[in-house]
Amino acid sequence: MRQTLAALSDQPLSTAVLETRVDLSRTRLEMLLKVLDSDGAAKRVKGGWIGTGAEWVYDRERHQRIAAARKAEQQAMLDYLGTRECRLVFLRRQLDDPDPTPCGRCDVCTGTVWSPEVSAEVAAAAAERLQKPGVEIAPRKMWPSGMKELGIPVSGRLKADELAEPGRAVGRLSDIGWGTRLRELLAGPDQPVPSDLLDAVVRVLAGWDWAQRPVGVVGLGSRTRPHQLDHLARRIAEIGRLPLLGTLPPAGERPGTHENSAQRLAAVWEGFDTAALPDLAGLDGPVLLVDDLVDSGWTMTVAARAVRRAGAPAVLPLALALAG
Ligand SMILES: [Zn+2]
């Protein structure tokens, strides 16, 4: 909060510019600005936010009151599940209706009990749908605003010859189907990728409607999981009978937590030793660029740009997992 307040001045600053100065997620930054606004210490004006210069103090009592009200709301949601009275009466009482009447239609009013049974056929169809691997990784097309403030010379749209194509991941970390398996793998030791996940990668490759078949594989190097990523890129090359053209070794990351796009991009901007890439100018088709996890997407964006700049005509990002 104090960091956000200190970043404000009497000149309007956009949220995007503020993101380059405070390492907070967009959501959290906007929430803090709203609080500072309602406390009179910040103000939204044309072109962004200004500090009013008014002294700001943390109102402990008020925030404790709000926290207690939120706790009561959470309890009310739990009570709603187990209530023996009409559901609508319960909801209307929550909204301070002094005289609610039963709706006559809800499960309590009609005495209906919904069965949790599911037919084997429906369960099998749902399981097949959940186990089908493959989600799209949408490539980043715009650089975050204000990167020049962080010393990084990019703005606006990514150049056409630096873009990645839409990629694929086996699944999202939050998926019911593959999520648990992928979360376990990425939280586990730096070991070879197990065969069930390699099979899933093969199914993703088989189902990929790319415009042109890839002609080679480039792996991303990793500081934290070097063996797993190396193994993954090698196995994909073997399975697809494609040459492993090279890897992009990690060159380090700027420290910090990198909560927003601008900070995240700045952290990975010089994250790879691009000199280690071979000349890819002679290729007549796309390169599969392999990583374990695509989170904000900036690592993949910066790596794909490096591979394009080394001469690859197109880049197809392939990852085990997509965050979110
Ligand atoms: Zn009812």
XYZ file of C-alpha atoms and ligand atoms in Angstrom:
325
model
C 0.000 0.000 0.000
C 2.726 2.468 0.985
C 4.744 1.393 -2.066
C 1.753 2.179 -4.309
C 1.162 5.498 -2.591
C 4.846 6.400 -2.973
C 4.697 5.648 -6.719
C 1.959 8.261 -7.233
C 2.655 11.922 -7.888
C 0.718 15.014 -8.967
C 1.180 13.939 -12.600
C -1.335 11.331 -13.826
C 0.146 7.813 -14.227
C -1.709 4.999 -16.009
C -2.151 1.634 -14.312
C 0.211 0.147 -16.944
C 2.960 2.618 -16.037
C 2.368 2.038 -12.304
C 2.852 -1.689 -12.981
C 6.411 -0.971 -14.053
C 7.067 0.753 -10.710
C 5.401 -1.558 -8.214
C 5.650 -5.335 -8.367
C 1.957 -6.110 -7.858
C -0.558 -7.970 -10.000
C -2.982 -5.823 -12.003
C -5.914 -6.948 -9.846
C -4.162 -6.181 -6.569
C -2.832 -2.841 -7.806
C -6.309 -1.750 -8.935
C -7.760 -2.828 -5.598
C -5.178 -0.781 -3.657
C -5.812 2.253 -5.873
C -9.540 1.979 -5.182
C -8.910 1.834 -1.428
C -6.552 4.842 -1.611
C -9.205 6.609 -3.693
C -11.988 6.014 -1.169
C -9.616 7.093 1.631
C -8.937 10.347 -0.260
C -5.202 9.743 -0.806
C -5.412 8.960 -4.550
C -7.693 10.140 -7.299
C -8.587 8.840 -10.739
C -8.170 11.597 -13.319
C -7.933 11.791 -17.099
C -4.846 9.763 -18.068
C -4.560 7.719 -14.891
C -4.041 8.165 -11.156
C -2.591 10.989 -9.072
C -1.691 11.220 -5.405
C -3.700 13.914 -3.602
C -0.972 14.553 -1.035
C -3.495 13.858 1.748
C -2.043 11.917 4.647
C -3.039 8.249 4.607
C -3.320 6.095 7.697
C -4.411 2.480 7.999
C -7.873 2.392 9.606
C -7.479 -0.840 11.580
C -10.901 -0.744 13.228
C -12.765 -0.238 9.966
C -10.887 -3.051 8.229
C -11.539 -5.398 11.133
C -15.250 -4.577 10.839
C -15.190 -5.369 7.101
C -13.299 -8.635 7.688
C -15.918 -9.705 10.267
C -18.734 -8.934 7.818
C -17.021 -11.036 5.111
C -16.611 -13.946 7.559
C -20.339 -13.779 8.375
C -21.140 -13.880 4.641
C -18.954 -16.951 4.167
C -20.715 -18.681 7.059
C -24.100 -17.775 5.536
C -23.082 -19.530 2.293
C -22.280 -22.693 4.267
C -25.542 -22.412 6.224
C -27.455 -22.139 2.944
C -26.283 -25.620 1.965
C -27.687 -27.237 5.087
C -30.778 -25.129 5.695
C -34.076 -26.938 6.358
C -36.178 -23.926 5.418
C -37.168 -22.724 1.935
C -33.993 -21.703 0.054
C -35.610 -18.501 -1.174
C -36.726 -17.546 2.338
C -33.126 -18.019 3.449
C -31.794 -15.814 0.620
C -34.410 -13.085 1.165
C -33.646 -12.962 4.885
C -29.957 -12.477 3.971
C -31.096 -9.477 1.890
C -32.978 -8.054 4.914
C -36.468 -8.887 3.624
C -38.558 -8.611 6.859
C -41.361 -10.876 5.652
C -40.195 -13.588 3.223
C -42.678 -16.249 2.091
C -41.828 -19.794 0.939
C -41.377 -20.126 -2.835
C -43.120 -23.499 -3.149
C -40.683 -24.580 -5.866
C -37.257 -25.244 -4.337
C -36.070 -28.676 -3.211
C -37.003 -27.997 0.436
C -40.517 -26.732 -0.423
C -41.221 -29.669 -2.767
C -39.406 -32.291 -0.682
C -37.276 -33.265 -3.691
C -34.042 -35.131 -3.099
C -31.689 -35.128 -6.081
C -29.852 -38.390 -6.563
C -26.064 -38.240 -6.812
C -26.155 -41.394 -9.011
C -24.742 -41.089 -12.534
C -25.179 -43.738 -15.206
C -22.035 -45.631 -16.229
C -22.492 -44.427 -19.804
C -22.552 -40.737 -18.851
C -19.608 -41.215 -16.471
C -17.572 -42.917 -19.229
C -18.329 -40.136 -21.711
C -17.309 -37.468 -19.165
C -14.108 -39.355 -18.283
C -13.125 -39.662 -21.947
C -13.712 -35.963 -22.497
C -11.632 -35.047 -19.412
C -8.767 -37.379 -20.329
C -8.432 -36.086 -23.881
C -5.156 -34.147 -23.807
C -4.572 -30.872 -25.605
C -5.330 -27.202 -24.902
C -4.305 -24.259 -27.035
C -1.571 -21.844 -25.929
C -2.551 -18.472 -27.378
C 0.568 -16.539 -28.421
C 1.165 -13.071 -26.959
C 0.705 -10.429 -29.649
C 1.174 -7.158 -27.731
C 4.046 -6.080 -25.530
C 3.042 -4.681 -22.104
C 2.990 -0.856 -21.990
C 5.742 1.131 -20.396
C 8.555 -1.382 -21.035
C 10.898 1.466 -21.960
C 10.695 2.607 -18.324
C 12.249 -0.743 -17.432
C 14.982 -0.344 -20.049
C 13.480 -2.799 -22.544
C 13.115 -1.437 -26.080
C 9.734 -2.880 -27.122
C 6.222 -1.452 -27.406
C 2.955 -2.043 -29.236
C 2.494 -5.159 -31.345
C 5.089 -7.877 -31.674
C 6.634 -7.818 -35.144
C 5.170 -10.403 -37.533
C 8.564 -12.101 -37.953
C 9.023 -12.444 -34.173
C 5.640 -14.040 -33.360
C 4.912 -17.618 -32.300
C 2.051 -19.634 -33.805
C -0.732 -20.899 -31.510
C 0.781 -23.692 -29.398
C -0.435 -26.716 -27.476
C -0.146 -28.014 -23.921
C -1.245 -31.396 -22.589
C -3.547 -29.692 -20.099
C -4.151 -26.843 -17.698
C -2.876 -27.081 -14.126
C -6.472 -26.397 -13.011
C -7.995 -29.145 -15.213
C -9.950 -31.922 -13.550
C -8.527 -34.337 -16.124
C -4.759 -33.740 -16.347
C -4.319 -30.990 -13.749
C -3.492 -33.198 -10.751
C -1.002 -35.310 -12.736
C 0.721 -32.211 -14.138
C 0.846 -30.424 -10.774
C 2.423 -33.535 -9.194
C 5.037 -33.766 -11.945
C 6.026 -30.098 -11.774
C 6.188 -30.134 -7.965
C 8.193 -33.365 -7.925
C 11.906 -34.094 -8.421
C 13.817 -33.303 -11.630
C 13.279 -36.726 -13.214
C 12.484 -37.937 -16.748
C 8.901 -37.301 -17.880
C 6.862 -40.487 -17.147
C 5.473 -42.516 -20.032
C 1.785 -41.680 -19.514
C 2.587 -37.997 -20.012
C 4.770 -38.731 -23.022
C 1.844 -40.709 -24.492
C -0.357 -37.676 -23.871
C 2.176 -35.480 -25.716
C 2.058 -37.916 -28.655
C -1.754 -37.654 -28.719
C -1.495 -33.847 -28.661
C 0.942 -33.902 -31.590
C -1.272 -36.360 -33.496
C -4.351 -34.183 -33.040
C -2.656 -30.877 -33.875
C -4.082 -29.252 -37.009
C -0.913 -27.263 -37.800
C -0.612 -25.582 -41.192
C 2.765 -27.236 -41.762
C 4.448 -30.159 -40.005
C 7.417 -29.108 -37.828
C 10.895 -29.873 -39.166
C 12.849 -29.774 -35.908
C 12.761 -29.383 -32.111
C 14.317 -26.706 -29.895
C 14.213 -27.226 -26.126
C 14.150 -24.540 -23.463
C 16.829 -24.917 -20.843
C 15.853 -24.669 -17.193
C 17.743 -23.732 -14.076
C 15.391 -25.592 -11.760
C 14.445 -28.686 -13.825
C 17.229 -29.143 -16.412
C 17.032 -32.948 -16.719
C 13.288 -33.164 -17.093
C 13.173 -30.524 -19.822
C 16.162 -31.965 -21.637
C 14.571 -35.421 -21.570
C 11.234 -34.043 -22.776
C 12.748 -32.266 -25.794
C 14.849 -35.353 -26.688
C 11.910 -37.762 -26.453
C 9.660 -35.494 -28.537
C 12.370 -35.321 -31.201
C 12.762 -39.127 -31.167
C 9.035 -39.856 -31.232
C 8.425 -37.345 -34.032
C 11.616 -38.455 -35.902
C 12.704 -34.823 -35.920
C 16.197 -33.430 -35.403
C 16.900 -31.815 -32.023
C 18.245 -28.545 -33.372
C 19.449 -27.153 -30.060
C 18.456 -25.775 -26.696
C 18.159 -22.276 -25.344
C 20.226 -22.334 -22.139
C 18.998 -20.173 -19.257
C 21.019 -17.030 -18.612
C 19.386 -16.029 -15.344
C 16.419 -13.994 -14.238
C 16.084 -10.634 -12.618
C 15.185 -11.121 -8.947
C 11.727 -10.241 -7.614
C 8.298 -11.837 -7.577
C 7.168 -10.493 -10.981
C 3.470 -10.204 -10.312
C 2.422 -8.408 -13.505
C 3.099 -8.585 -17.232
C 5.647 -5.758 -17.347
C 7.662 -7.139 -14.419
C 7.439 -10.690 -15.725
C 8.656 -9.735 -19.204
C 11.498 -7.660 -17.735
C 12.551 -10.672 -15.646
C 12.861 -13.021 -18.614
C 13.932 -10.502 -21.274
C 17.568 -11.546 -21.089
C 16.669 -14.946 -19.658
C 18.268 -17.049 -22.427
C 21.692 -17.384 -23.933
C 20.511 -16.825 -27.527
C 24.080 -17.126 -28.847
C 23.799 -20.869 -28.122
C 21.144 -21.272 -30.833
C 22.325 -22.607 -34.180
C 21.582 -20.707 -37.386
C 18.047 -21.768 -38.302
C 17.774 -19.747 -41.523
C 17.895 -22.807 -43.796
C 14.767 -24.459 -42.315
C 11.776 -24.941 -44.605
C 9.203 -25.453 -41.868
C 8.246 -24.607 -38.260
C 10.218 -25.442 -35.113
C 8.589 -27.118 -32.098
C 9.692 -25.087 -29.084
C 9.393 -27.238 -25.955
C 8.884 -26.057 -22.358
C 7.372 -27.703 -19.286
C 5.030 -24.951 -18.073
C 3.602 -21.871 -19.782
C 2.512 -19.462 -17.063
C 2.395 -15.759 -17.969
C 3.532 -16.694 -21.481
C 6.413 -14.188 -21.521
C 9.163 -16.807 -21.293
C 7.701 -18.597 -24.323
C 7.218 -15.259 -26.133
C 10.844 -14.195 -25.565
C 12.165 -17.670 -26.485
C 10.004 -17.887 -29.648
C 11.244 -14.444 -30.667
C 14.852 -15.628 -30.264
C 14.180 -18.725 -32.386
C 12.496 -16.607 -35.078
C 15.436 -14.179 -35.027
C 17.782 -17.150 -35.485
C 15.979 -17.724 -38.792
C 13.142 -20.190 -38.098
C 10.206 -19.444 -40.435
C 7.659 -20.326 -37.694
C 7.537 -21.504 -34.068
C 5.016 -23.949 -32.579
C 5.109 -23.745 -28.751
C 4.593 -27.105 -27.023
C 4.368 -27.454 -23.251
C 3.270 -30.042 -20.743
C 1.139 -27.629 -18.760
C -0.621 -24.321 -19.072
C -1.137 -22.378 -15.841
C -4.628 -21.136 -14.902
Zn -38.822 -22.777 -1.399
